[in-house]
Each structure stands twice: as C-alpha cells, then as structure tokens.
C-alpha cells in the first residue's frame, strides 16, 4: 500500500486553474466543519498503522496538498521524530517526500529538508510566461519569482529535489523551451505530467458527469494527446543525444525499467493500481486514489481511527479489478504490455471497435511515444549490456532515426 497524505487537505495559497483538488472543498467543507489541518491523533494513528502493517523494510511517507507547507514546519518535525521512534520499534527505514508549489520555502524550510533528507517535488510549468499562465497566487500575482527563489535555496542547502511540470494546452507547444529552461536552472530530475480535466459539471456525489453519463466536456487547459506525444518525443530526442548521463526524466526511467524486464514505477502504466495512490485526508478519511476523492462509498473507505487492515486490503483488491476492465481494442493493442490501458480516470473516449467500451484519452499519445522511443530504449539497453561508452550514443541514435 502507498499513501498520499494531505495534512492541509485542499487548502492552498495558489489558485492553479487546472488543479483538480481545490474543488474538493465543495463537499469536504459540508462534511467537516472542523479545521482542515491534520490533527496529531490522526497523524500518529496513521503513522503507527502504516509502519506496523507494512511488510516492506523501507517505507516512504508522501505529503501533498493543497499546499502541504501551509501547516507549518513544526508538524513535519513531529512527524519525523515520531517516525524515528516507530522505525526503531518496528525495525524499518523511514523516508519522507513532499510535493510543494515552493512559494513558502525559506532558509528554515530548506535547511530542514536537507537535515532530514526529505525529497522535494517542486511544481513549475516553465519560464515566467508559461508558469504564470495557470499557476497564480491567490491574489492573482505571479508565483514565478517565489519558485525560482525556492530552487536557489534548495540548491544552496543541497536539498534533493525534482521538478514536476504540468503539460497543458499551451506549454505543450514549447517542449525544448521548457526543457532547456529547466536545464538552465541546473535541474537534473524532471517529471512531465499531462493534464486533462472536465469543465465543472458534477452530480449529487460531486463526481464529474462523464463518470456516470459519459458527458465529456473538456476544460480549455486540457492538453491535446497528439501534441503531448510530440512534446515527449521531442524532449526524448534531445535527452537521448545529449543528457542521458546527467538528467533523469521519470517517464523515460519508468519505461526503461519495463524494457529491462522490471516492474514500472508509474502507477498509470501498472497492470493494477489498487493501493498505489491511496489518499489519507487531513480528517483521517481514506480514499481509494488521489484521482477518485469523492464521497461515494466505493471511493471513501473509512477513517484511519477505526478502519482495520483487512477491510482496507479487501477494498484495494476490488479496486484493482477496475484497472483490468479493458476494452477489446485495448486487449488487441500491441502496446498493451506497456500502458495496461492507462489510468481509469482517463478512460472516457469511446472505443473504435465498440462504442459501449472506452479507452484512454491519452491512447494516441501513448502509441506515438512508444513507437518513437522503443528503438532508442533498446539501443540504450544494448549500450548498457555491452558497456559501450556513452559518447558513441548520439551517432548511433542519428543513424537509427536517420537524422
């Protein structure tokens, strides 16, 4: 089981236009009139259950939001100290990761991240113009300078961090502009996540209407799948020729794992996803997945204060079956072993073979990406197996792709 812990729930100091979590306030505020910051009893109960139930030696706590730093540094100091106590008690190795917009990071936070070896994920969508398209502060001011300052501070304090770029309908047109900008900031670990959401049109359970009525109404910021495919392929061509030895891009790393015969680290490409991204909300409520935080009972599993491990495991097993409910088109696709149908959230496009079945919105993107990068991935593995110096890779790539 893997959990995304949201100590500040949906609360954030930014109003990113494409954020799918801010709207959770619509039902969470009605359900819970108390503070949306996590209380100590929920924190300690969760940490002890998480560590005592987990069979793995290494356990990572992933903290997100909203904006998780809003709760203050003392919360994380308590969490880490309690984690150390539990690690000793149960003979575990405990790690922490925080996904943040970076706007609250100062010297105190940066030093804390370094001292406690916390891995940071920092959201940034490109240079100032691209960052400010959809990522504004609550007062509509620019977030760009604050994020740049966060990067400088984390580099100054030698904090381990990566960047997360949301690929939207506009910045998708500038793959090398974004990639080279991040390189200019000495970023060495990058993620590029495509966004697709619907215009707000929810039912009585605060769920998007397409989930029950197949009423698809894309939000304007949603990225076109073919453009996203081109975005990734363009960056791949640059990365494999010039940066393979010094820059890590999560998508490429995950796909290379697959080509090497290992399990992928991206849940979107896993054959089953139950328990991979479960959510622990600030009030202790557990949901099946970060993308399915709705009050309906099939998504809302219970509260950490009284939920037993057996019930949780059974719910996870049932949820995993959703991922394996594939259309005939998917089952016949040669790329199925790579994508496994993609995320269930994105399966709202009618299949070409049967209009009563659905496939991923990103199917055209995945096909384009897999077809383009497969020769390069196989060449990388050949270089690794034969221990060929990387300096010969660009020429081999140019010959393979007939540049």
mmCIF file of C-alpha atoms in Angstrom:
data_model
loop_
_atom_site.group_PDB
_atom_site.id
_atom_site.type_symbol
_atom_site.label_atom_id
_atom_site.label_comp_id
_atom_site.label_asym_id
_atom_site.label_seq_id
_atom_site.Cartn_x
_atom_site.Cartn_y
_atom_site.Cartn_z
ATOM 1 C CA UNK A 1 0.000 0.000 0.000
ATOM 2 C CA UNK A 2 1.149 3.515 -0.801
ATOM 3 C CA UNK A 3 -0.496 6.605 0.636
ATOM 4 C CA UNK A 4 -0.572 10.249 -0.366
ATOM 5 C CA UNK A 5 -1.052 12.156 2.878
ATOM 6 C CA UNK A 6 -2.819 15.517 2.699
ATOM 7 C CA UNK A 7 -2.229 17.318 6.012
ATOM 8 C CA UNK A 8 -3.732 20.552 4.651
ATOM 9 C CA UNK A 9 -6.481 18.888 2.616
ATOM 10 C CA UNK A 10 -7.487 21.125 -0.325
ATOM 11 C CA UNK A 11 -6.153 24.328 1.259
ATOM 12 C CA UNK A 12 -3.617 26.182 -0.868
ATOM 13 C CA UNK A 13 -2.092 29.637 -1.248
ATOM 14 C CA UNK A 14 -2.356 29.377 -5.034
ATOM 15 C CA UNK A 15 -5.282 29.064 -7.439
ATOM 16 C CA UNK A 16 -3.871 26.968 -10.278
ATOM 17 C CA UNK A 17 -6.559 26.884 -12.930
ATOM 18 C CA UNK A 18 -6.099 23.200 -13.729
ATOM 19 C CA UNK A 19 -5.932 21.933 -10.127
ATOM 20 C CA UNK A 20 -8.400 19.070 -9.636
ATOM 21 C CA UNK A 21 -8.155 19.120 -5.835
ATOM 22 C CA UNK A 22 -9.298 22.636 -4.981
ATOM 23 C CA UNK A 23 -12.879 21.674 -5.868
ATOM 24 C CA UNK A 24 -12.879 19.073 -3.077
ATOM 25 C CA UNK A 25 -13.825 21.971 -0.820
ATOM 26 C CA UNK A 26 -17.346 21.680 -2.268
ATOM 27 C CA UNK A 27 -18.136 18.545 -0.297
ATOM 28 C CA UNK A 28 -15.406 18.389 2.358
ATOM 29 C CA UNK A 29 -16.449 21.736 3.828
ATOM 30 C CA UNK A 30 -20.032 20.482 4.121
ATOM 31 C CA UNK A 31 -18.972 17.170 5.658
ATOM 32 C CA UNK A 32 -16.450 18.564 8.104
ATOM 33 C CA UNK A 33 -16.840 21.889 9.867
ATOM 34 C CA UNK A 34 -13.595 21.483 11.814
ATOM 35 C CA UNK A 35 -10.158 22.682 10.770
ATOM 36 C CA UNK A 36 -8.772 21.213 7.551
ATOM 37 C CA UNK A 37 -5.311 20.845 9.082
ATOM 38 C CA UNK A 38 -4.414 17.340 10.237
ATOM 39 C CA UNK A 39 -4.579 16.829 13.983
ATOM 40 C CA UNK A 40 -1.915 14.940 15.932
ATOM 41 C CA UNK A 41 -4.197 11.982 16.733
ATOM 42 C CA UNK A 42 -4.757 11.319 13.015
ATOM 43 C CA UNK A 43 -1.079 11.767 12.246
ATOM 44 C CA UNK A 44 0.142 9.396 14.946
ATOM 45 C CA UNK A 45 -2.544 6.768 14.346
ATOM 46 C CA UNK A 46 -1.811 6.691 10.644
ATOM 47 C CA UNK A 47 1.958 6.527 11.033
ATOM 48 C CA UNK A 48 1.812 3.686 13.545
ATOM 49 C CA UNK A 49 -0.676 1.657 11.482
ATOM 50 C CA UNK A 50 1.207 2.319 8.266
ATOM 51 C CA UNK A 51 4.520 1.196 9.710
ATOM 52 C CA UNK A 52 3.263 -1.732 11.785
ATOM 53 C CA UNK A 53 1.179 -3.222 8.920
ATOM 54 C CA UNK A 54 3.736 -2.737 6.145
ATOM 55 C CA UNK A 55 5.775 -5.825 5.242
ATOM 56 C CA UNK A 56 8.445 -3.822 3.438
ATOM 57 C CA UNK A 57 11.646 -2.789 5.149
ATOM 58 C CA UNK A 58 11.596 0.649 3.505
ATOM 59 C CA UNK A 59 8.570 2.922 3.890
ATOM 60 C CA UNK A 60 8.081 6.347 2.309
ATOM 61 C CA UNK A 61 5.584 8.922 3.551
ATOM 62 C CA UNK A 62 4.406 11.160 0.694
ATOM 63 C CA UNK A 63 2.998 14.532 1.776
ATOM 64 C CA UNK A 64 0.871 16.573 -0.637
ATOM 65 C CA UNK A 65 -1.982 19.059 -0.681
ATOM 66 C CA UNK A 66 -3.370 21.523 -1.415
ATOM 67 C CA UNK A 67 -0.138 23.092 -0.333
ATOM 68 C CA UNK A 68 1.350 20.876 2.397
ATOM 69 C CA UNK A 69 3.738 23.513 3.765
ATOM 70 C CA UNK A 70 0.805 25.651 4.930
ATOM 71 C CA UNK A 71 0.518 23.508 8.043
ATOM 72 C CA UNK A 72 3.903 24.742 9.242
ATOM 73 C CA UNK A 73 7.304 23.217 9.869
ATOM 74 C CA UNK A 74 6.506 22.010 13.409
ATOM 75 C CA UNK A 75 4.007 19.490 12.038
ATOM 76 C CA UNK A 76 6.715 17.806 9.968
ATOM 77 C CA UNK A 77 9.183 17.922 12.838
ATOM 78 C CA UNK A 78 6.676 15.967 14.936
ATOM 79 C CA UNK A 79 6.010 13.541 12.096
ATOM 80 C CA UNK A 80 9.679 12.855 11.502
ATOM 81 C CA UNK A 81 10.535 12.440 15.169
ATOM 82 C CA UNK A 82 7.623 10.040 15.663
ATOM 83 C CA UNK A 83 8.703 8.195 12.537
ATOM 84 C CA UNK A 84 12.156 7.698 14.012
ATOM 85 C CA UNK A 85 10.639 6.202 17.152
ATOM 86 C CA UNK A 86 8.472 3.827 15.135
ATOM 87 C CA UNK A 87 11.339 2.934 12.792
ATOM 88 C CA UNK A 88 13.364 1.755 15.763
ATOM 89 C CA UNK A 89 10.405 -0.074 17.295
ATOM 90 C CA UNK A 90 9.480 -1.978 14.118
ATOM 91 C CA UNK A 91 12.960 -2.163 12.549
ATOM 92 C CA UNK A 92 12.066 -0.121 9.464
ATOM 93 C CA UNK A 93 13.741 2.527 7.304
ATOM 94 C CA UNK A 94 11.523 5.614 7.041
ATOM 95 C CA UNK A 95 11.737 8.186 4.244
ATOM 96 C CA UNK A 96 9.744 11.334 3.505
ATOM 97 C CA UNK A 97 8.782 13.158 0.303
ATOM 98 C CA UNK A 98 6.868 16.438 -0.062
ATOM 99 C CA UNK A 99 5.219 17.785 -3.216
ATOM 100 C CA UNK A 100 5.027 21.584 -2.976
ATOM 101 C CA UNK A 101 4.453 24.677 -5.079
ATOM 102 C CA UNK A 102 7.605 26.073 -3.467
ATOM 103 C CA UNK A 103 6.282 29.536 -2.707
ATOM 104 C CA UNK A 104 6.676 29.163 1.073
ATOM 105 C CA UNK A 105 10.192 27.752 1.075
ATOM 106 C CA UNK A 106 12.699 29.875 3.002
ATOM 107 C CA UNK A 107 16.049 29.197 4.648
ATOM 108 C CA UNK A 108 14.443 27.412 7.601
ATOM 109 C CA UNK A 109 12.492 25.049 5.372
ATOM 110 C CA UNK A 110 15.463 24.394 3.053
ATOM 111 C CA UNK A 111 17.794 23.591 5.959
ATOM 112 C CA UNK A 112 15.132 21.308 7.437
ATOM 113 C CA UNK A 113 14.705 19.437 4.141
ATOM 114 C CA UNK A 114 18.452 18.908 3.951
ATOM 115 C CA UNK A 115 18.968 17.900 7.563
ATOM 116 C CA UNK A 116 16.125 15.361 7.486
ATOM 117 C CA UNK A 117 16.915 14.152 3.937
ATOM 118 C CA UNK A 118 13.419 14.921 2.656
ATOM 119 C CA UNK A 119 12.906 14.512 -1.084
ATOM 120 C CA UNK A 120 11.090 17.517 -2.547
ATOM 121 C CA UNK A 121 8.917 17.651 -5.649
ATOM 122 C CA UNK A 122 8.627 21.227 -6.925
ATOM 123 C CA UNK A 123 5.908 22.308 -9.353
ATOM 124 C CA UNK A 124 6.991 24.582 -12.187
ATOM 125 C CA UNK A 125 5.487 24.823 -15.680
ATOM 126 C CA UNK A 126 8.321 26.571 -17.487
ATOM 127 C CA UNK A 127 9.718 30.087 -17.719
ATOM 128 C CA UNK A 128 7.915 33.123 -16.313
ATOM 129 C CA UNK A 129 5.411 33.458 -19.144
ATOM 130 C CA UNK A 130 4.482 29.779 -19.124
ATOM 131 C CA UNK A 131 4.459 29.498 -15.330
ATOM 132 C CA UNK A 132 2.070 32.401 -14.941
ATOM 133 C CA UNK A 133 -0.474 31.102 -17.458
ATOM 134 C CA UNK A 134 -2.221 28.866 -14.950
ATOM 135 C CA UNK A 135 -0.142 28.959 -11.759
ATOM 136 C CA UNK A 136 -1.091 32.192 -9.981
ATOM 137 C CA UNK A 137 -1.113 33.131 -6.318
ATOM 138 C CA UNK A 138 -4.485 33.615 -4.625
ATOM 139 C CA UNK A 139 -4.220 37.371 -5.115
ATOM 140 C CA UNK A 140 -3.589 36.704 -8.849
ATOM 141 C CA UNK A 141 0.061 37.769 -8.573
ATOM 142 C CA UNK A 142 2.953 35.896 -10.165
ATOM 143 C CA UNK A 143 4.365 32.804 -8.466
ATOM 144 C CA UNK A 144 7.448 32.660 -10.664
ATOM 145 C CA UNK A 145 9.923 34.649 -8.542
ATOM 146 C CA UNK A 146 8.959 32.709 -5.410
ATOM 147 C CA UNK A 147 9.519 29.389 -7.175
ATOM 148 C CA UNK A 148 12.904 30.487 -8.528
ATOM 149 C CA UNK A 149 13.893 31.534 -5.028
ATOM 150 C CA UNK A 150 12.879 28.097 -3.736
ATOM 151 C CA UNK A 151 15.097 26.425 -6.328
ATOM 152 C CA UNK A 152 18.080 28.594 -5.391
ATOM 153 C CA UNK A 153 17.599 27.900 -1.692
ATOM 154 C CA UNK A 154 17.306 24.160 -2.158
ATOM 155 C CA UNK A 155 20.414 24.130 -4.307
ATOM 156 C CA UNK A 156 22.207 26.247 -1.737
ATOM 157 C CA UNK A 157 21.319 23.774 1.048
ATOM 158 C CA UNK A 158 21.932 20.715 -1.150
ATOM 159 C CA UNK A 159 18.335 19.528 -0.923
ATOM 160 C CA UNK A 160 17.431 16.557 -3.114
ATOM 161 C CA UNK A 161 14.549 17.645 -5.345
ATOM 162 C CA UNK A 162 12.878 17.164 -8.700
ATOM 163 C CA UNK A 163 10.576 19.335 -10.770
ATOM 164 C CA UNK A 164 7.047 18.495 -11.858
ATOM 165 C CA UNK A 165 5.770 20.224 -14.978
ATOM 166 C CA UNK A 166 2.089 20.009 -15.850
ATOM 167 C CA UNK A 167 1.808 19.833 -19.633
ATOM 168 C CA UNK A 168 -1.239 21.838 -20.686
ATOM 169 C CA UNK A 169 -2.828 23.138 -23.877
ATOM 170 C CA UNK A 170 -0.322 25.989 -24.213
ATOM 171 C CA UNK A 171 3.075 24.959 -22.872
ATOM 172 C CA UNK A 172 2.777 21.681 -24.818
ATOM 173 C CA UNK A 173 3.787 23.695 -27.885
ATOM 174 C CA UNK A 174 7.201 24.532 -26.373
ATOM 175 C CA UNK A 175 8.928 21.286 -25.330
ATOM 176 C CA UNK A 176 12.530 22.396 -25.869
ATOM 177 C CA UNK A 177 11.867 25.848 -24.476
ATOM 178 C CA UNK A 178 10.716 24.250 -21.226
ATOM 179 C CA UNK A 179 13.359 21.541 -21.184
ATOM 180 C CA UNK A 180 16.227 23.930 -21.863
ATOM 181 C CA UNK A 181 14.888 26.387 -19.292
ATOM 182 C CA UNK A 182 14.873 23.705 -16.613
ATOM 183 C CA UNK A 183 18.377 22.696 -17.658
ATOM 184 C CA UNK A 184 19.480 26.317 -17.327
ATOM 185 C CA UNK A 185 18.366 26.142 -13.685
ATOM 186 C CA UNK A 186 20.575 23.060 -13.200
ATOM 187 C CA UNK A 187 17.563 20.805 -12.708
ATOM 188 C CA UNK A 188 18.645 17.191 -13.005
ATOM 189 C CA UNK A 189 15.431 15.326 -12.142
ATOM 190 C CA UNK A 190 12.260 16.148 -14.088
ATOM 191 C CA UNK A 191 8.670 14.959 -14.430
ATOM 192 C CA UNK A 192 6.228 15.929 -17.160
ATOM 193 C CA UNK A 193 2.563 15.177 -16.379
ATOM 194 C CA UNK A 194 -0.211 15.719 -18.959
ATOM 195 C CA UNK A 195 -3.408 17.366 -17.732
ATOM 196 C CA UNK A 196 -6.940 16.588 -18.812
ATOM 197 C CA UNK A 197 -9.971 17.644 -16.796
ATOM 198 C CA UNK A 198 -13.616 18.384 -17.451
ATOM 199 C CA UNK A 199 -15.432 21.654 -17.085
ATOM 200 C CA UNK A 200 -17.065 21.663 -13.684
ATOM 201 C CA UNK A 201 -20.266 19.677 -14.015
ATOM 202 C CA UNK A 202 -20.778 17.396 -11.042
ATOM 203 C CA UNK A 203 -23.584 15.139 -9.837
ATOM 204 C CA UNK A 204 -25.026 14.770 -6.341
ATOM 205 C CA UNK A 205 -21.898 12.866 -5.285
ATOM 206 C CA UNK A 206 -19.640 15.677 -6.554
ATOM 207 C CA UNK A 207 -18.335 13.383 -9.283
ATOM 208 C CA UNK A 208 -17.727 14.535 -12.873
ATOM 209 C CA UNK A 209 -20.772 13.830 -15.007
ATOM 210 C CA UNK A 210 -18.786 11.794 -17.546
ATOM 211 C CA UNK A 211 -18.187 9.085 -14.929
ATOM 212 C CA UNK A 212 -21.869 8.144 -14.997
ATOM 213 C CA UNK A 213 -23.304 9.786 -18.102
ATOM 214 C CA UNK A 214 -20.253 9.841 -20.395
ATOM 215 C CA UNK A 215 -20.882 13.537 -20.888
ATOM 216 C CA UNK A 216 -17.414 14.661 -21.938
ATOM 217 C CA UNK A 217 -16.792 18.397 -21.817
ATOM 218 C CA UNK A 218 -13.059 19.071 -21.754
ATOM 219 C CA UNK A 219 -11.683 22.053 -19.868
ATOM 220 C CA UNK A 220 -9.800 24.505 -22.075
ATOM 221 C CA UNK A 221 -6.440 23.837 -20.419
ATOM 222 C CA UNK A 222 -6.573 20.095 -21.264
ATOM 223 C CA UNK A 223 -3.681 19.013 -23.439
ATOM 224 C CA UNK A 224 -4.269 17.502 -26.862
ATOM 225 C CA UNK A 225 -2.992 13.894 -26.737
ATOM 226 C CA UNK A 226 -1.132 14.008 -30.053
ATOM 227 C CA UNK A 227 0.522 17.282 -29.071
ATOM 228 C CA UNK A 228 1.515 15.715 -25.768
ATOM 229 C CA UNK A 229 3.016 12.784 -27.647
ATOM 230 C CA UNK A 230 5.053 15.182 -29.782
ATOM 231 C CA UNK A 231 6.107 17.084 -26.645
ATOM 232 C CA UNK A 232 7.533 13.936 -25.047
ATOM 233 C CA UNK A 233 9.129 12.671 -28.262
ATOM 234 C CA UNK A 234 10.857 15.996 -28.876
ATOM 235 C CA UNK A 235 12.336 16.017 -25.386
ATOM 236 C CA UNK A 236 13.339 12.370 -25.759
ATOM 237 C CA UNK A 237 15.300 13.159 -28.920
ATOM 238 C CA UNK A 238 17.212 15.887 -27.106
ATOM 239 C CA UNK A 239 17.702 13.880 -23.911
ATOM 240 C CA UNK A 240 18.976 10.679 -25.502
ATOM 241 C CA UNK A 241 21.538 12.544 -27.591
ATOM 242 C CA UNK A 242 22.875 14.988 -25.032
ATOM 243 C CA UNK A 243 21.666 14.373 -21.487
ATOM 244 C CA UNK A 244 21.224 10.667 -20.841
ATOM 245 C CA UNK A 245 24.103 10.552 -18.362
ATOM 246 C CA UNK A 246 23.221 13.609 -16.302
ATOM 247 C CA UNK A 247 19.441 14.169 -16.417
ATOM 248 C CA UNK A 248 16.716 11.847 -15.163
ATOM 249 C CA UNK A 249 13.216 12.111 -16.632
ATOM 250 C CA UNK A 250 10.753 9.964 -14.725
ATOM 251 C CA UNK A 251 8.727 8.782 -17.714
ATOM 252 C CA UNK A 252 11.845 7.611 -19.539
ATOM 253 C CA UNK A 253 13.220 5.966 -16.402
ATOM 254 C CA UNK A 254 9.938 4.100 -15.866
ATOM 255 C CA UNK A 255 9.735 2.910 -19.475
ATOM 256 C CA UNK A 256 13.370 1.847 -19.431
ATOM 257 C CA UNK A 257 12.536 -0.281 -16.375
ATOM 258 C CA UNK A 258 9.915 -2.053 -18.451
ATOM 259 C CA UNK A 259 12.259 -2.622 -21.391
ATOM 260 C CA UNK A 260 14.793 -4.069 -18.944
ATOM 261 C CA UNK A 261 12.223 -6.561 -17.696
ATOM 262 C CA UNK A 262 11.489 -4.805 -14.408
ATOM 263 C CA UNK A 263 8.214 -3.547 -12.965
ATOM 264 C CA UNK A 264 7.337 0.022 -13.874
ATOM 265 C CA UNK A 265 7.315 2.656 -11.128
ATOM 266 C CA UNK A 266 4.468 4.662 -12.696
ATOM 267 C CA UNK A 267 1.021 3.648 -11.476
ATOM 268 C CA UNK A 268 -0.571 4.859 -14.729
ATOM 269 C CA UNK A 269 1.223 2.011 -16.557
ATOM 270 C CA UNK A 270 0.796 -0.693 -13.919
ATOM 271 C CA UNK A 271 -1.445 -3.689 -14.606
ATOM 272 C CA UNK A 272 -3.290 -2.995 -11.362
ATOM 273 C CA UNK A 273 -3.405 0.160 -9.326
ATOM 274 C CA UNK A 274 -5.312 -0.638 -6.121
ATOM 275 C CA UNK A 275 -3.410 0.680 -3.124
ATOM 276 C CA UNK A 276 -0.789 2.555 -5.129
ATOM 277 C CA UNK A 277 -2.016 6.109 -4.544
ATOM 278 C CA UNK A 278 -4.468 5.909 -1.685
ATOM 279 C CA UNK A 279 -5.260 9.211 -0.012
ATOM 280 C CA UNK A 280 -5.267 10.000 3.678
ATOM 281 C CA UNK A 281 -7.155 13.233 4.149
ATOM 282 C CA UNK A 282 -6.499 15.675 6.982
ATOM 283 C CA UNK A 283 -9.550 14.453 8.927
ATOM 284 C CA UNK A 284 -8.339 10.840 8.744
ATOM 285 C CA UNK A 285 -10.606 9.741 5.889
ATOM 286 C CA UNK A 286 -9.058 7.269 3.449
ATOM 287 C CA UNK A 287 -9.929 7.311 -0.263
ATOM 288 C CA UNK A 288 -9.083 4.772 -2.953
ATOM 289 C CA UNK A 289 -6.972 7.091 -5.097
ATOM 290 C CA UNK A 290 -5.842 10.686 -5.465
ATOM 291 C CA UNK A 291 -7.911 10.931 -8.657
ATOM 292 C CA UNK A 292 -11.044 9.454 -7.083
ATOM 293 C CA UNK A 293 -11.597 11.505 -3.939
ATOM 294 C CA UNK A 294 -15.385 11.534 -3.844
ATOM 295 C CA UNK A 295 -17.906 10.946 -1.022
ATOM 296 C CA UNK A 296 -19.383 7.858 -2.697
ATOM 297 C CA UNK A 297 -18.768 4.755 -0.527
ATOM 298 C CA UNK A 298 -16.868 2.874 -3.244
ATOM 299 C CA UNK A 299 -14.199 5.577 -3.143
ATOM 300 C CA UNK A 300 -14.426 6.646 0.505
ATOM 301 C CA UNK A 301 -13.199 3.703 2.559
ATOM 302 C CA UNK A 302 -13.485 4.936 6.139
ATOM 303 C CA UNK A 303 -11.399 6.689 8.775
ATOM 304 C CA UNK A 304 -7.909 5.733 9.906
ATOM 305 C CA UNK A 305 -9.054 5.919 13.539
ATOM 306 C CA UNK A 306 -11.346 2.897 13.176
ATOM 307 C CA UNK A 307 -10.521 1.240 9.828
ATOM 308 C CA UNK A 308 -8.947 -2.207 10.134
ATOM 309 C CA UNK A 309 -6.257 -3.538 7.823
ATOM 310 C CA UNK A 310 -8.298 -6.474 6.483
ATOM 311 C CA UNK A 311 -11.160 -4.238 5.341
ATOM 312 C CA UNK A 312 -8.680 -1.919 3.667
ATOM 313 C CA UNK A 313 -6.946 -4.744 1.821
ATOM 314 C CA UNK A 314 -10.255 -6.157 0.560
ATOM 315 C CA UNK A 315 -11.260 -2.722 -0.755
ATOM 316 C CA UNK A 316 -7.934 -2.407 -2.540
ATOM 317 C CA UNK A 317 -8.301 -5.807 -4.186
ATOM 318 C CA UNK A 318 -11.749 -4.885 -5.501
ATOM 319 C CA UNK A 319 -10.488 -1.545 -6.817
ATOM 320 C CA UNK A 320 -7.647 -3.223 -8.718
ATOM 321 C CA UNK A 321 -10.181 -5.049 -10.857
ATOM 322 C CA UNK A 322 -11.242 -1.689 -12.377
ATOM 323 C CA UNK A 323 -7.829 -1.257 -13.988
ATOM 324 C CA UNK A 324 -8.110 -4.667 -15.627
ATOM 325 C CA UNK A 325 -11.525 -3.927 -17.160
ATOM 326 C CA UNK A 326 -10.190 -3.242 -20.647
ATOM 327 C CA UNK A 327 -11.894 -2.669 -23.958
ATOM 328 C CA UNK A 328 -11.441 -5.170 -26.777
ATOM 329 C CA UNK A 329 -9.442 -2.506 -28.615
ATOM 330 C CA UNK A 330 -7.012 -2.316 -25.704
ATOM 331 C CA UNK A 331 -6.749 -6.087 -25.426
ATOM 332 C CA UNK A 332 -5.838 -6.340 -29.115
ATOM 333 C CA UNK A 333 -3.295 -3.490 -28.995
ATOM 334 C CA UNK A 334 0.374 -4.445 -29.283
ATOM 335 C CA UNK A 335 1.292 -1.702 -26.799
ATOM 336 C CA UNK A 336 -0.922 -3.060 -24.010
ATOM 337 C CA UNK A 337 2.036 -4.535 -22.068
ATOM 338 C CA UNK A 338 3.484 -1.022 -21.846
ATOM 339 C CA UNK A 339 0.444 1.056 -20.876
ATOM 340 C CA UNK A 340 -2.037 -1.516 -19.479
ATOM 341 C CA UNK A 341 -4.861 0.740 -20.593
ATOM 342 C CA UNK A 342 -3.617 3.833 -18.757
ATOM 343 C CA UNK A 343 -5.305 5.438 -15.761
ATOM 344 C CA UNK A 344 -9.003 4.549 -15.289
ATOM 345 C CA UNK A 345 -9.696 8.255 -14.786
ATOM 346 C CA UNK A 346 -8.757 8.903 -18.402
ATOM 347 C CA UNK A 347 -10.914 6.170 -19.962
ATOM 348 C CA UNK A 348 -13.729 8.299 -21.316
ATOM 349 C CA UNK A 349 -13.125 8.035 -25.083
ATOM 350 C CA UNK A 350 -15.350 5.571 -26.936
ATOM 351 C CA UNK A 351 -13.532 2.618 -28.425
ATOM 352 C CA UNK A 352 -13.214 2.411 -32.214
ATOM 353 C CA UNK A 353 -14.352 -1.209 -32.065
ATOM 354 C CA UNK A 354 -17.278 -0.924 -29.680
ATOM 355 C CA UNK A 355 -18.943 2.361 -28.722
ATOM 356 C CA UNK A 356 -20.091 0.815 -25.447
ATOM 357 C CA UNK A 357 -16.469 0.350 -24.391
ATOM 358 C CA UNK A 358 -13.969 3.046 -23.515
ATOM 359 C CA UNK A 359 -10.270 3.660 -23.836
ATOM 360 C CA UNK A 360 -7.804 6.227 -22.524
ATOM 361 C CA UNK A 361 -7.945 9.805 -23.756
ATOM 362 C CA UNK A 362 -4.147 9.553 -23.995
ATOM 363 C CA UNK A 363 -4.180 6.432 -26.183
ATOM 364 C CA UNK A 364 -2.940 8.351 -29.284
ATOM 365 C CA UNK A 365 -0.178 9.920 -27.197
ATOM 366 C CA UNK A 366 0.961 6.606 -25.747
ATOM 367 C CA UNK A 367 1.070 4.951 -29.147
ATOM 368 C CA UNK A 368 3.088 7.824 -30.572
ATOM 369 C CA UNK A 369 5.512 7.820 -27.640
ATOM 370 C CA UNK A 370 6.002 4.053 -27.522
ATOM 371 C CA UNK A 371 6.557 3.785 -31.246
ATOM 372 C CA UNK A 372 9.059 6.635 -31.228
ATOM 373 C CA UNK A 373 11.140 5.752 -28.182
ATOM 374 C CA UNK A 374 11.240 1.953 -28.429
ATOM 375 C CA UNK A 375 14.244 1.804 -30.823
ATOM 376 C CA UNK A 376 16.113 4.287 -28.641
ATOM 377 C CA UNK A 377 15.306 2.410 -25.428
ATOM 378 C CA UNK A 378 16.525 -0.852 -26.911
ATOM 379 C CA UNK A 379 19.720 0.873 -28.025
ATOM 380 C CA UNK A 380 20.274 2.238 -24.502
ATOM 381 C CA UNK A 381 19.977 -1.295 -23.105
ATOM 382 C CA UNK A 382 22.425 -2.570 -25.722
ATOM 383 C CA UNK A 383 24.935 0.116 -24.729
ATOM 384 C CA UNK A 384 24.488 -0.811 -21.062
ATOM 385 C CA UNK A 385 24.811 -4.568 -21.618
ATOM 386 C CA UNK A 386 27.837 -4.270 -23.897
ATOM 387 C CA UNK A 387 29.329 -1.430 -21.815
ATOM 388 C CA UNK A 388 29.751 0.786 -24.862
ATOM 389 C CA UNK A 389 30.920 4.325 -23.950
ATOM 390 C CA UNK A 390 28.009 6.775 -23.967
ATOM 391 C CA UNK A 391 29.954 9.176 -26.172
ATOM 392 C CA UNK A 392 29.101 6.917 -29.139
ATOM 393 C CA UNK A 393 25.359 7.031 -28.462
ATOM 394 C CA UNK A 394 24.451 10.279 -30.323
ATOM 395 C CA UNK A 395 25.917 8.996 -33.616
ATOM 396 C CA UNK A 396 24.157 5.667 -33.185
ATOM 397 C CA UNK A 397 20.875 7.452 -32.453
ATOM 398 C CA UNK A 398 21.262 9.696 -35.502
ATOM 399 C CA UNK A 399 21.855 6.642 -37.669
ATOM 400 C CA UNK A 400 18.887 4.789 -36.168
ATOM 401 C CA UNK A 401 16.481 7.696 -36.569
ATOM 402 C CA UNK A 402 18.101 8.696 -39.882
ATOM 403 C CA UNK A 403 18.573 12.301 -38.832
#
